Tab-separated table of C-alpha atoms in Angstrom:
chain	number	residue	atom	x	y	z
Y	15	MET	CA	-125.093	240.836	70.983
Y	16	ASP	CA	-128.551	239.760	69.873
Y	17	SER	CA	-128.599	242.419	67.221
Y	18	GLN	CA	-125.220	241.254	65.971
Y	19	ARG	CA	-126.400	237.619	65.759
Y	20	THR	CA	-129.386	238.791	63.808
Y	21	ASN	CA	-127.121	240.646	61.439
Y	22	GLY	CA	-124.923	237.551	61.130
Y	23	GLU	CA	-127.902	235.358	60.372
Y	24	ASN	CA	-129.093	237.880	57.801
Y	25	ASN	CA	-125.645	237.912	56.275
Y	26	PHE	CA	-125.597	234.098	56.117
Y	27	GLY	CA	-128.979	234.177	54.469
Y	28	THR	CA	-127.639	236.702	52.027
Y	29	ASP	CA	-124.674	234.400	51.316
Y	30	ARG	CA	-126.958	231.480	50.566
Y	31	SER	CA	-129.139	233.533	48.319
Y	32	ALA	CA	-126.059	234.994	46.683
Y	33	ILE	CA	-125.336	231.586	45.212
Y	34	SER	CA	-128.195	232.189	42.860
Y	35	PHE	CA	-125.976	234.457	40.807
Y	36	LEU	CA	-124.225	231.292	39.582
Y	37	ASP	CA	-127.524	230.397	37.903
Y	38	TRP	CA	-127.237	226.595	37.852
Y	39	LYS	CA	-130.360	226.276	35.705
Y	40	ASN	CA	-128.868	228.473	33.051
Y	41	PHE	CA	-125.575	226.568	33.265
Y	42	PHE	CA	-127.169	223.167	32.725
Y	43	SER	CA	-129.444	224.452	29.971
Y	44	GLU	CA	-126.408	225.607	27.999
Y	45	ILE	CA	-124.131	222.644	28.677
Y	46	SER	CA	-123.684	220.092	25.874
Y	47	ILE	CA	-125.700	217.186	27.320
Y	48	GLU	CA	-128.538	216.311	24.972
Y	49	GLY	CA	-132.044	216.486	26.481
Y	50	ILE	CA	-131.156	218.108	29.798
Y	51	ARG	CA	-132.771	221.405	28.726
Y	52	TYR	CA	-136.152	219.657	28.591
Y	53	VAL	CA	-135.770	218.764	32.267
Y	54	ILE	CA	-134.912	222.245	33.591
Y	55	LYS	CA	-136.381	224.587	30.946
Y	56	PRO	CA	-139.446	226.530	32.165
Y	57	GLY	CA	-142.729	225.837	30.402
Y	58	VAL	CA	-141.998	222.195	29.542
Y	59	HIS	CA	-144.861	219.849	30.409
Y	60	ILE	CA	-144.243	217.629	33.449
Y	61	SER	CA	-144.657	214.414	31.414
Y	62	ARG	CA	-141.914	215.518	29.022
Y	63	ARG	CA	-139.691	216.443	31.979
Y	64	ILE	CA	-140.154	212.977	33.480
Y	65	PHE	CA	-139.559	211.267	30.132
Y	66	TRP	CA	-136.316	213.152	29.488
Y	67	PHE	CA	-135.161	212.761	33.066
Y	68	ILE	CA	-135.588	208.958	32.899
Y	69	LEU	CA	-133.897	208.851	29.499
Y	70	ILE	CA	-130.902	210.848	30.769
Y	71	ILE	CA	-130.598	208.644	33.876
Y	72	LEU	CA	-130.690	205.468	31.733
Y	73	SER	CA	-128.162	206.910	29.303
Y	74	PHE	CA	-125.911	207.871	32.190
Y	75	GLY	CA	-126.185	204.309	33.548
Y	76	PHE	CA	-125.233	202.819	30.170
Y	77	LEU	CA	-122.356	205.300	30.011
Y	78	LEU	CA	-121.017	204.168	33.397
Y	79	PHE	CA	-121.366	200.517	32.345
Y	80	GLN	CA	-119.439	201.179	29.120
Y	81	ILE	CA	-116.701	203.074	30.969
Y	82	GLN	CA	-116.360	200.239	33.493
Y	83	SER	CA	-116.232	197.695	30.655
Y	84	ARG	CA	-113.502	199.621	28.823
Y	85	PHE	CA	-111.426	200.045	31.977
Y	86	ALA	CA	-111.737	196.315	32.738
Y	87	TYR	CA	-110.605	195.471	29.197
Y	88	TYR	CA	-107.663	197.874	29.500
Y	89	LYS	CA	-106.644	196.321	32.843
Y	90	SER	CA	-106.641	192.835	31.244
Y	91	ARG	CA	-103.613	194.010	29.175
Y	92	PRO	CA	-104.720	192.544	25.816
Y	93	THR	CA	-102.105	191.936	23.120
Y	94	ARG	CA	-102.013	191.290	19.397
Y	95	VAL	CA	-99.489	189.582	17.129
Y	96	ASP	CA	-98.088	191.493	14.154
Y	97	ILE	CA	-96.260	189.497	11.478
Y	98	SER	CA	-94.179	191.347	8.918
Y	99	PHE	CA	-91.592	190.374	6.319
Y	100	ILE	CA	-88.569	192.662	6.157
Y	101	ARG	CA	-85.738	192.620	3.641
Y	102	ASN	CA	-82.273	193.575	4.887
Y	103	GLU	CA	-79.095	194.360	3.025
Y	104	THR	CA	-77.215	192.015	5.381
Y	105	LEU	CA	-78.137	189.291	7.877
Y	106	ARG	CA	-76.054	187.826	10.672
Y	107	PHE	CA	-75.158	184.221	9.947
Y	108	PRO	CA	-76.187	181.750	12.669
Y	109	THR	CA	-73.743	180.109	15.026
Y	110	ILE	CA	-73.219	176.515	13.847
Y	111	THR	CA	-72.507	173.787	16.394
Y	112	ILE	CA	-71.101	170.573	14.883
Y	113	CYS	CA	-70.903	167.294	16.821
Y	114	ASN	CA	-69.542	163.957	15.637
Y	115	SER	CA	-71.957	161.088	16.258
Y	116	ASN	CA	-69.066	159.384	18.065
Y	117	TYR	CA	-67.434	161.470	20.759
Y	118	ILE	CA	-64.909	158.983	22.198
Y	119	ASN	CA	-61.896	157.963	20.095
Y	120	LEU	CA	-61.471	154.179	20.175
Y	121	THR	CA	-57.714	154.261	19.515
Y	122	ARG	CA	-57.089	156.620	22.421
Y	123	THR	CA	-59.111	154.557	24.895
Y	124	LYS	CA	-56.898	151.604	23.968
Y	125	GLU	CA	-53.828	153.664	24.887
Y	126	PHE	CA	-55.124	153.876	28.464
Y	127	GLY	CA	-56.567	150.370	28.505
Y	128	ILE	CA	-60.044	151.648	29.333
Y	129	THR	CA	-61.984	150.653	26.215
Y	130	ASP	CA	-64.169	148.149	28.060
Y	131	ILE	CA	-64.870	150.623	30.886
Y	132	VAL	CA	-65.961	153.400	28.517
Y	133	ARG	CA	-68.018	151.027	26.383
Y	134	GLU	CA	-69.776	149.634	29.463
Y	135	LEU	CA	-70.456	153.092	30.903
Y	136	ASN	CA	-72.191	154.126	27.697
Y	137	SER	CA	-74.197	150.968	27.119
Y	138	GLU	CA	-77.977	150.973	27.582
Y	139	ASN	CA	-77.771	148.820	30.742
Y	140	PRO	CA	-74.302	149.321	32.215
Y	141	ASN	CA	-72.875	146.757	34.630
Y	142	PHE	CA	-71.908	149.132	37.433
Y	143	SER	CA	-70.203	146.471	39.562
Y	144	PHE	CA	-67.895	145.720	36.630
Y	145	VAL	CA	-67.167	149.441	36.155
Y	146	GLU	CA	-66.445	150.001	39.864
Y	147	LYS	CA	-64.095	147.035	39.908
Y	148	ALA	CA	-62.336	148.295	36.772
Y	149	PHE	CA	-61.806	151.753	38.302
Y	150	LYS	CA	-60.342	150.179	41.446
Y	151	GLU	CA	-57.933	148.209	39.285
Y	152	ASN	CA	-56.964	151.428	37.452
Y	153	PRO	CA	-56.765	154.031	40.281
Y	154	ASN	CA	-54.586	156.415	38.268
Y	155	VAL	CA	-57.150	156.789	35.491
Y	156	ASN	CA	-59.276	159.946	35.821
Y	157	LEU	CA	-61.651	160.108	32.861
Y	158	ASN	CA	-62.562	163.739	33.532
Y	159	GLU	CA	-58.915	164.779	33.258
Y	160	ILE	CA	-58.304	162.853	30.025
Y	161	HIS	CA	-61.757	163.535	28.547
Y	162	ASP	CA	-60.461	166.130	26.103
Y	163	TYR	CA	-57.762	163.772	24.845
Y	164	LEU	CA	-60.238	160.911	24.449
Y	165	SER	CA	-62.577	163.038	22.325
Y	166	MET	CA	-62.438	163.133	18.540
Y	167	ASP	CA	-59.778	165.561	17.309
Y	168	VAL	CA	-61.302	168.682	15.716
Y	169	ALA	CA	-58.453	169.534	13.335
Y	170	ARG	CA	-58.430	165.969	11.976
Y	171	GLN	CA	-62.169	166.122	11.237
Y	172	ILE	CA	-62.102	169.326	9.138
Y	173	ILE	CA	-60.950	168.579	5.581
Y	174	THR	CA	-61.928	171.845	3.862
Y	175	CYS	CA	-63.960	174.839	4.943
Y	176	SER	CA	-65.103	178.132	3.422
Y	177	PHE	CA	-67.498	180.979	4.140
Y	178	SER	CA	-68.802	183.160	1.279
Y	179	GLY	CA	-66.015	181.788	-0.891
Y	180	LYS	CA	-63.235	182.613	1.601
Y	181	PRO	CA	-61.326	179.666	3.100
Y	182	CYS	CA	-61.436	178.900	6.811
Y	183	SER	CA	-59.607	176.398	9.027
Y	184	ALA	CA	-59.757	174.671	12.405
Y	185	SER	CA	-58.552	177.898	14.070
Y	186	ASP	CA	-61.868	179.529	13.078
Y	187	PHE	CA	-63.785	177.089	15.276
Y	188	THR	CA	-64.394	177.178	19.024
Y	189	ILE	CA	-64.527	174.038	21.167
Y	190	VAL	CA	-67.652	173.617	23.304
Y	191	GLN	CA	-68.687	170.827	25.685
Y	192	THR	CA	-72.254	169.600	25.214
Y	193	SER	CA	-74.351	166.594	26.164
Y	194	ALA	CA	-73.260	165.188	22.772
Y	195	GLY	CA	-69.590	165.388	23.766
Y	196	LYS	CA	-66.890	167.758	22.566
Y	197	CYS	CA	-68.298	169.773	19.665
Y	198	PHE	CA	-67.006	172.737	17.693
Y	199	GLN	CA	-68.701	175.999	16.715
Y	200	PHE	CA	-68.394	178.351	13.772
Y	201	ASN	CA	-69.362	182.048	13.913
Y	202	THR	CA	-69.401	182.566	17.656
Y	203	LYS	CA	-70.085	185.885	19.371
Y	204	THR	CA	-66.561	187.195	18.732
Y	205	GLN	CA	-66.685	186.442	14.987
Y	206	GLY	CA	-70.033	187.876	13.900
Y	207	TYR	CA	-69.968	186.878	10.219
Y	208	MET	CA	-72.585	188.593	8.059
Y	209	VAL	CA	-74.139	187.611	4.718
Y	210	ASN	CA	-75.099	190.108	2.014
Y	211	GLU	CA	-76.270	187.643	-0.640
Y	212	PRO	CA	-78.492	184.540	-0.512
Y	213	GLY	CA	-77.611	181.215	-2.109
Y	214	LEU	CA	-75.153	178.319	-1.860
Y	215	LYS	CA	-72.096	180.302	-2.980
Y	216	PHE	CA	-72.495	182.847	-0.182
Y	217	GLY	CA	-72.983	180.414	2.663
Y	218	PHE	CA	-70.913	178.077	4.810
Y	219	ASN	CA	-69.311	175.041	3.167
Y	220	ILE	CA	-67.425	172.318	4.983
Y	221	LYS	CA	-66.181	168.787	4.333
Y	222	LEU	CA	-65.824	166.642	7.443
Y	223	TYR	CA	-64.069	163.364	8.171
Y	224	ALA	CA	-66.200	161.189	10.489
Y	225	ASP	CA	-63.391	158.644	11.150
Y	226	GLU	CA	-65.685	155.629	11.478
Y	227	LYS	CA	-62.864	153.217	12.323
Y	228	ASN	CA	-62.440	155.028	15.652
Y	229	TYR	CA	-66.125	154.838	16.578
Y	230	LEU	CA	-66.537	153.342	20.028
Y	231	PHE	CA	-70.260	153.999	20.319
Y	232	THR	CA	-72.644	156.530	18.813
Y	233	SER	CA	-75.260	158.742	20.390
Y	234	TRP	CA	-77.698	158.370	17.490
Y	235	ASN	CA	-76.872	154.929	16.031
Y	236	SER	CA	-75.448	156.439	12.864
Y	237	VAL	CA	-72.206	157.540	11.266
Y	238	GLY	CA	-72.056	161.249	10.588
Y	239	TYR	CA	-72.721	164.472	12.428
Y	240	ARG	CA	-75.381	166.312	14.345
Y	241	ILE	CA	-75.778	170.004	13.501
Y	242	LEU	CA	-77.454	172.824	15.407
Y	243	LEU	CA	-78.121	176.365	14.132
Y	244	HIS	CA	-78.696	178.941	16.836
Y	245	ASP	CA	-78.170	182.430	18.228
Y	246	GLU	CA	-74.561	183.157	19.250
Y	247	LEU	CA	-75.475	183.457	22.961
Y	248	ALA	CA	-77.657	180.345	23.133
Y	249	LYS	CA	-76.594	177.173	24.937
Y	250	PRO	CA	-76.400	174.452	22.256
Y	251	ASP	CA	-78.770	171.619	23.178
Y	252	VAL	CA	-77.729	169.419	20.272
Y	253	ASP	CA	-79.494	166.282	21.518
Y	254	VAL	CA	-82.871	168.037	21.541
Y	255	PHE	CA	-82.767	170.497	18.640
Y	256	GLY	CA	-80.012	169.307	16.294
Y	257	PHE	CA	-80.453	167.512	12.963
Y	258	ILE	CA	-78.397	164.581	11.630
Y	259	ILE	CA	-76.400	164.471	8.406
Y	260	GLY	CA	-74.910	161.262	7.044
Y	261	VAL	CA	-71.680	160.307	5.286
Y	262	GLY	CA	-71.186	159.845	1.556
Y	263	ALA	CA	-73.478	162.714	0.602
Y	264	LEU	CA	-73.795	166.466	0.211
Y	265	THR	CA	-76.403	167.949	2.542
Y	266	SER	CA	-77.715	171.403	1.703
Y	267	VAL	CA	-79.418	173.401	4.454
Y	268	SER	CA	-81.542	176.371	3.388
Y	269	ILE	CA	-82.282	178.708	6.294
Y	270	LYS	CA	-84.632	181.587	7.073
Y	271	LEU	CA	-84.379	183.972	9.997
Y	272	ASN	CA	-87.271	184.642	12.375
Y	273	LYS	CA	-87.201	187.452	14.918
Y	274	PHE	CA	-89.516	187.322	17.919
Y	275	ILE	CA	-90.285	190.419	19.986
Y	276	ARG	CA	-92.335	189.877	23.131
Y	277	LEU	CA	-93.632	192.280	25.773
Y	278	PRO	CA	-92.451	192.245	29.401
Y	279	GLN	CA	-94.794	192.617	32.362
Y	280	PRO	CA	-97.568	193.605	32.759
Y	281	TYR	CA	-98.363	192.530	29.164
Y	282	GLY	CA	-96.276	189.367	29.078
Y	283	GLU	CA	-93.877	187.088	30.925
Y	284	CYS	CA	-90.529	187.610	29.211
Y	285	ASN	CA	-87.074	188.601	30.420
Y	286	ASP	CA	-85.767	191.796	28.811
Y	287	SER	CA	-82.157	191.374	29.952
Y	288	LYS	CA	-79.725	191.615	27.021
Y	289	ASN	CA	-77.609	188.599	28.037
Y	290	TYR	CA	-80.453	186.418	29.293
Y	291	ARG	CA	-81.120	183.183	27.398
Y	292	TYR	CA	-84.015	180.848	28.088
Y	293	ASP	CA	-82.044	177.681	27.322
Y	294	ALA	CA	-79.247	178.733	29.717
Y	295	CYS	CA	-81.851	179.213	32.439
Y	296	ILE	CA	-83.296	175.751	31.749
Y	297	GLU	CA	-79.789	174.263	31.899
Y	298	GLN	CA	-79.262	175.813	35.336
Y	299	CYS	CA	-82.598	174.398	36.430
Y	300	LYS	CA	-81.564	170.909	35.264
Y	301	ALA	CA	-78.203	171.255	36.994
Y	302	LYS	CA	-79.849	172.176	40.319
Y	303	PHE	CA	-82.152	169.162	40.037
Y	304	ILE	CA	-79.190	166.830	39.412
Y	305	VAL	CA	-76.988	168.393	42.119
Y	306	LYS	CA	-79.764	167.969	44.687
Y	307	SER	CA	-79.486	164.165	44.405
Y	308	CYS	CA	-76.032	163.533	42.962
Y	309	LYS	CA	-74.023	166.385	44.580
Y	310	CYS	CA	-72.334	166.919	41.205
Y	311	VAL	CA	-73.111	167.687	37.555
Y	312	PRO	CA	-71.943	166.190	34.238
Y	313	LEU	CA	-68.956	167.793	32.546
Y	314	TRP	CA	-71.013	169.689	29.939
Y	315	TYR	CA	-72.947	171.753	32.492
Y	316	SER	CA	-71.575	175.199	33.250
Y	317	ALA	CA	-73.029	175.262	36.772
Y	318	GLU	CA	-70.659	176.072	39.625
Y	319	SER	CA	-70.607	172.613	41.147
Y	320	THR	CA	-68.419	169.526	41.418
Y	321	VAL	CA	-68.068	167.634	38.135
Y	322	CYS	CA	-69.317	164.041	38.325
Y	323	ASP	CA	-66.910	161.260	37.494
Y	324	PRO	CA	-68.085	158.992	34.625
Y	325	LEU	CA	-69.385	156.353	37.031
Y	326	ARG	CA	-71.431	158.925	38.917
Y	327	VAL	CA	-72.765	160.257	35.612
Y	328	SER	CA	-74.065	156.809	34.645
Y	329	VAL	CA	-75.297	155.800	38.102
Y	330	CYS	CA	-76.940	159.068	39.141
Y	331	ALA	CA	-76.777	162.037	36.748
Y	332	LEU	CA	-78.197	160.402	33.608
Y	333	PRO	CA	-81.110	158.705	35.463
Y	334	LYS	CA	-81.884	162.049	37.105
Y	335	MET	CA	-81.920	163.735	33.705
Y	336	GLN	CA	-84.447	161.134	32.554
Y	337	GLU	CA	-86.508	161.758	35.678
Y	338	TYR	CA	-86.342	165.504	35.022
Y	339	TYR	CA	-88.129	165.054	31.688
Y	340	LEU	CA	-90.495	162.242	32.726
Y	341	THR	CA	-91.792	164.123	35.786
Y	342	ASN	CA	-92.064	167.435	33.914
Y	343	GLN	CA	-89.700	169.241	36.283
Y	344	GLN	CA	-89.242	171.941	33.652
Y	345	SER	CA	-92.695	173.317	34.491
Y	346	LYS	CA	-91.402	174.060	37.999
Y	347	CYS	CA	-88.569	176.232	36.709
Y	348	SER	CA	-89.130	179.977	36.801
Y	349	CYS	CA	-87.557	180.472	33.372
Y	350	LYS	CA	-89.189	183.119	31.208
Y	351	SER	CA	-88.938	183.484	27.455
Y	352	GLN	CA	-86.585	186.064	26.003
Y	353	CYS	CA	-88.201	189.361	25.011
Y	354	HIS	CA	-85.984	189.414	21.919
Y	355	ASP	CA	-85.285	186.052	20.330
Y	356	LEU	CA	-83.863	184.690	17.082
Y	357	ASN	CA	-84.831	181.423	15.469
Y	358	TYR	CA	-83.645	179.791	12.250
Y	359	ASP	CA	-86.081	177.740	10.202
Y	360	TYR	CA	-84.341	175.296	7.908
Y	361	SER	CA	-85.071	172.787	5.173
Y	362	LEU	CA	-82.747	169.932	4.245
Y	363	SER	CA	-81.935	168.309	0.948
Y	364	SER	CA	-79.197	165.788	0.226
Y	365	SER	CA	-77.587	163.969	-2.665
Y	366	ARG	CA	-75.019	161.141	-2.786
Y	367	PHE	CA	-71.536	161.936	-4.032
Y	368	SER	CA	-71.056	161.220	-7.718
Y	369	LYS	CA	-68.347	158.792	-8.810
Y	370	ILE	CA	-66.283	161.682	-10.171
Y	371	ASP	CA	-66.511	163.577	-6.863
Y	372	LYS	CA	-65.586	160.471	-4.876
Y	373	ASN	CA	-62.532	159.892	-7.054
Y	374	ILE	CA	-61.458	163.540	-6.732
Y	375	MET	CA	-61.869	163.459	-2.933
Y	376	ALA	CA	-60.046	160.139	-2.711
Y	377	THR	CA	-57.120	161.579	-4.664
Y	378	SER	CA	-56.961	164.842	-2.667
Y	379	THR	CA	-57.213	163.153	0.749
Y	380	GLY	CA	-55.223	159.983	0.092
Y	381	MET	CA	-58.210	157.791	0.959
Y	382	THR	CA	-59.796	155.005	-0.987
Y	383	VAL	CA	-63.170	155.560	-2.645
Y	384	LYS	CA	-64.674	153.232	-0.028
Y	385	GLU	CA	-63.232	155.359	2.793
Y	386	VAL	CA	-64.705	158.478	1.173
Y	387	GLU	CA	-68.135	156.860	1.026
Y	388	ASP	CA	-67.937	155.717	4.658
Y	389	ASN	CA	-66.383	158.803	6.246
Y	390	ILE	CA	-66.761	162.081	4.377
Y	391	VAL	CA	-69.634	164.476	4.979
Y	392	SER	CA	-70.202	167.549	2.827
Y	393	LEU	CA	-72.361	170.318	4.292
Y	394	ASN	CA	-73.626	173.596	2.854
Y	395	ILE	CA	-75.621	176.102	4.925
Y	396	HIS	CA	-77.013	179.227	3.275
Y	397	PHE	CA	-79.799	181.792	3.464
Y	398	SER	CA	-82.549	181.257	0.928
Y	399	SER	CA	-83.400	184.959	1.117
Y	400	LEU	CA	-82.274	188.108	2.921
Y	401	GLU	CA	-85.885	188.642	3.918
Y	402	TYR	CA	-86.671	187.728	7.514
Y	403	GLN	CA	-89.931	187.259	9.345
Y	404	LYS	CA	-90.594	189.569	12.282
Y	405	ILE	CA	-93.169	188.329	14.779
Y	406	GLU	CA	-93.958	191.052	17.289
Y	407	ILE	CA	-96.400	191.069	20.190
Y	408	LYS	CA	-97.855	194.550	20.672
Y	409	LYS	CA	-100.310	196.233	22.987
Y	410	ALA	CA	-103.770	195.663	21.533
Y	411	TYR	CA	-105.435	198.375	23.604
Y	412	PRO	CA	-103.204	201.359	24.469
Y	413	ILE	CA	-104.377	204.143	26.768
Y	414	LEU	CA	-105.207	206.424	23.814
Y	415	ALA	CA	-107.691	203.800	22.572
Y	416	LEU	CA	-109.220	203.714	26.066
Y	417	PHE	CA	-109.770	207.482	26.062
Y	418	SER	CA	-111.146	207.332	22.517
Y	419	ASP	CA	-113.700	204.689	23.524
Y	420	ILE	CA	-114.722	206.644	26.614
Y	421	GLY	CA	-115.099	209.790	24.500
Y	422	GLY	CA	-117.182	207.832	22.001
Y	423	ALA	CA	-119.399	206.552	24.827
Y	424	PHE	CA	-119.980	210.119	26.044
Y	425	GLY	CA	-121.049	211.139	22.550
Y	426	LEU	CA	-123.240	208.059	21.984
Y	427	PHE	CA	-125.185	208.067	25.246
Y	428	LEU	CA	-125.265	211.769	26.224
Y	429	GLY	CA	-124.302	213.606	23.051
Y	430	SER	CA	-121.353	215.145	24.918
Y	431	THR	CA	-117.601	214.819	25.292
Y	432	ILE	CA	-115.139	214.380	28.123
Y	433	ILE	CA	-114.701	218.167	28.023
Y	434	THR	CA	-118.363	218.495	29.066
Y	435	PHE	CA	-117.688	216.674	32.310
Y	436	ILE	CA	-114.503	218.637	32.868
Y	437	GLU	CA	-116.676	221.723	32.458
Y	438	ILE	CA	-119.119	220.407	35.103
Y	439	ALA	CA	-116.228	219.609	37.445
Y	440	ASP	CA	-114.849	223.091	36.898
Y	441	TRP	CA	-118.270	224.624	37.672
Y	442	LEU	CA	-118.594	222.560	40.877
Y	443	LEU	CA	-115.088	223.502	41.986
Y	444	LEU	CA	-115.766	227.172	41.325
Y	445	ASN	CA	-119.008	226.987	43.317
Y	446	THR	CA	-117.270	225.263	46.207
Y	447	MET	CA	-114.533	227.884	46.295
Y	448	ILE	CA	-117.069	230.743	46.285
Y	449	ILE	CA	-119.141	229.164	49.054
Y	450	CYS	CA	-116.045	228.531	51.190
Y	451	LYS	CA	-114.717	232.027	50.601
Y	452	ARG	CA	-118.029	233.657	51.548
Y	453	TYR	CA	-118.384	231.390	54.588
Y	454	TYR	CA	-114.929	232.248	55.965
Y	455	SER	CA	-115.460	235.947	55.204
Y	456	ARG	CA	-118.690	235.862	57.240
Y	457	GLN	CA	-116.966	234.047	60.109
Y	458	LYS	CA	-114.171	236.621	60.148
Y	459	ALA	CA	-116.658	239.505	60.097
Y	460	ASN	CA	-118.595	238.020	63.041
Y	461	ILE	CA	-115.406	237.682	65.113
Y	462	LEU	CA	-114.448	241.305	64.475
Y	463	LYS	CA	-117.933	242.515	65.480
Y	464	VAL	CA	-118.082	240.421	68.670
Y	465	LYS	CA	-114.745	241.606	70.170
Y	466	PRO	CA	-115.645	245.367	70.757
Y	467	SER	CA	-118.908	244.355	72.409
Y	468	ASP	CA	-117.056	242.078	74.874
Y	469	ASN	CA	-114.714	244.949	75.828
Y	470	ALA	CA	-117.641	247.314	76.448
Y	471	ASP	CA	-119.258	244.833	78.891
Y	472	SER	CA	-116.065	244.577	80.895
C-alpha cells in the first residue's frame, strides 16, 4: 500500500510537471500583445521587465475602462434623427374634415320650439334653472334623438365639388360627430384617393354654402368653416387643430406631407400597433375623466358609455373638459406616440371673389350677389410638391459599432484584437481540459491498483 501511494504521488508529480509541455512562456511570447515579450523573455533586465509590466497593467486598466464606458453607452440606447426628402410618383391625399361654424339650424329649432333652450345651453354663462324648467315644460323633447335633424344639412351646404378635375357630390362625404358638431369628411379610409401631380388643378376643390340666416350661435364667432387635414385613421379634433376659412373668398391651401418613424422600446416610447392612434387614445382618456364625475359622455365621444343629455353636457361635461386641460390631466394618460405617423404641413392664402365671379355664382345658384358674399366659401387644397419629408429616429449605436469600438480599444491599448483574447481563452480551456483529464486518469489508475491489494489482505 505504501509503495502504491508513493507511486501515485510520483505520478501526480509527473502530471504537474507534464504541464510544462504547454510552455506558457512560449505561448505568451508569441501572442499578439505588445510588450509582453519583454516581461517573460529571458535575458531582459529586471528594470525593463518592471517597466513593461507596469505599462501593460495600466494599458489593461484603460482597456477595461473603455470597454465599460462603451457598454454603458450602448445600454443607454442612444438614437439619432435622420431627415430625408423623398419624391414619389403618387401621394395619398389627406382626409379632409369640414365643419360649419354653426352646427345648429335655427329654422329647425323653431319647429320644435326649443330655440331659447338651445341658445341658453350654448351661451357662455347658461342659466341652468331656466333650462331645467324648459325641459320640464317640454318632456317629449329629447335633444340627443333629434340632434342629427337639428344639425346643418350636408347636401344643402355642398354647391360644387371636384377632385383632380373629376366631379364629386354629397354621397362622396362621410358624416362624423365631433366637438364642433356634425361635420363631413372627404377621402376616408375606404376611398383612398391618390394624387400623381402637384398644383391647384390636381387637388380638391369645393364651394360651400354657409347658410348664415340659419346661424343660431357659432363656435368661433365667425361665419364660414373650420377645416382639418389629417390621416384617415385619426380622430378629428377640429377645435384644437383645425383652421378657419371665411365667406366671400377663395382660400387656397398648399400642403406638404411629413412622415415620422419612431422606435419602440427599448429605444423609444411609441406604439407600433397598425390601428393605434395617439389622438384616439387621448380621447378615451378624456372620456374616462368625464365619465368618472358625470357618469356619461358628450355625443361626439366614441367611448362605450351613456350619452349625456344637453343639460348634463353644459352642467358637467363641458366644465370637466375645461378642468381636464387646466389641471394637465393629459400628462397622467398612458398614451404613447405612434411609431409611424403622418402629418400635413399647410400654408394658406386667400383672395376675395371678383365681381364677375360673384355675378356668375349668383346666376348659377339663384342667390343675390349679397347672399354670395355672405354665404359662399370656395376652398382649394393641393400638394405643392410630390416630395415628402421623412423624419426617422434610428439607433445611433448598434451592436456592430460596440464591437468595433471594443476592437479598436484592444488595438490602441494592447496592440491586439478580440481574437487575441479568444486565443487566450482557448489556451486556458485547453489547459483546464488536459489537467482534468490527467487528474481523473490518475484517480482511476489508483483505484485499479488499490483493489487487488485489498483482496490479497483478506
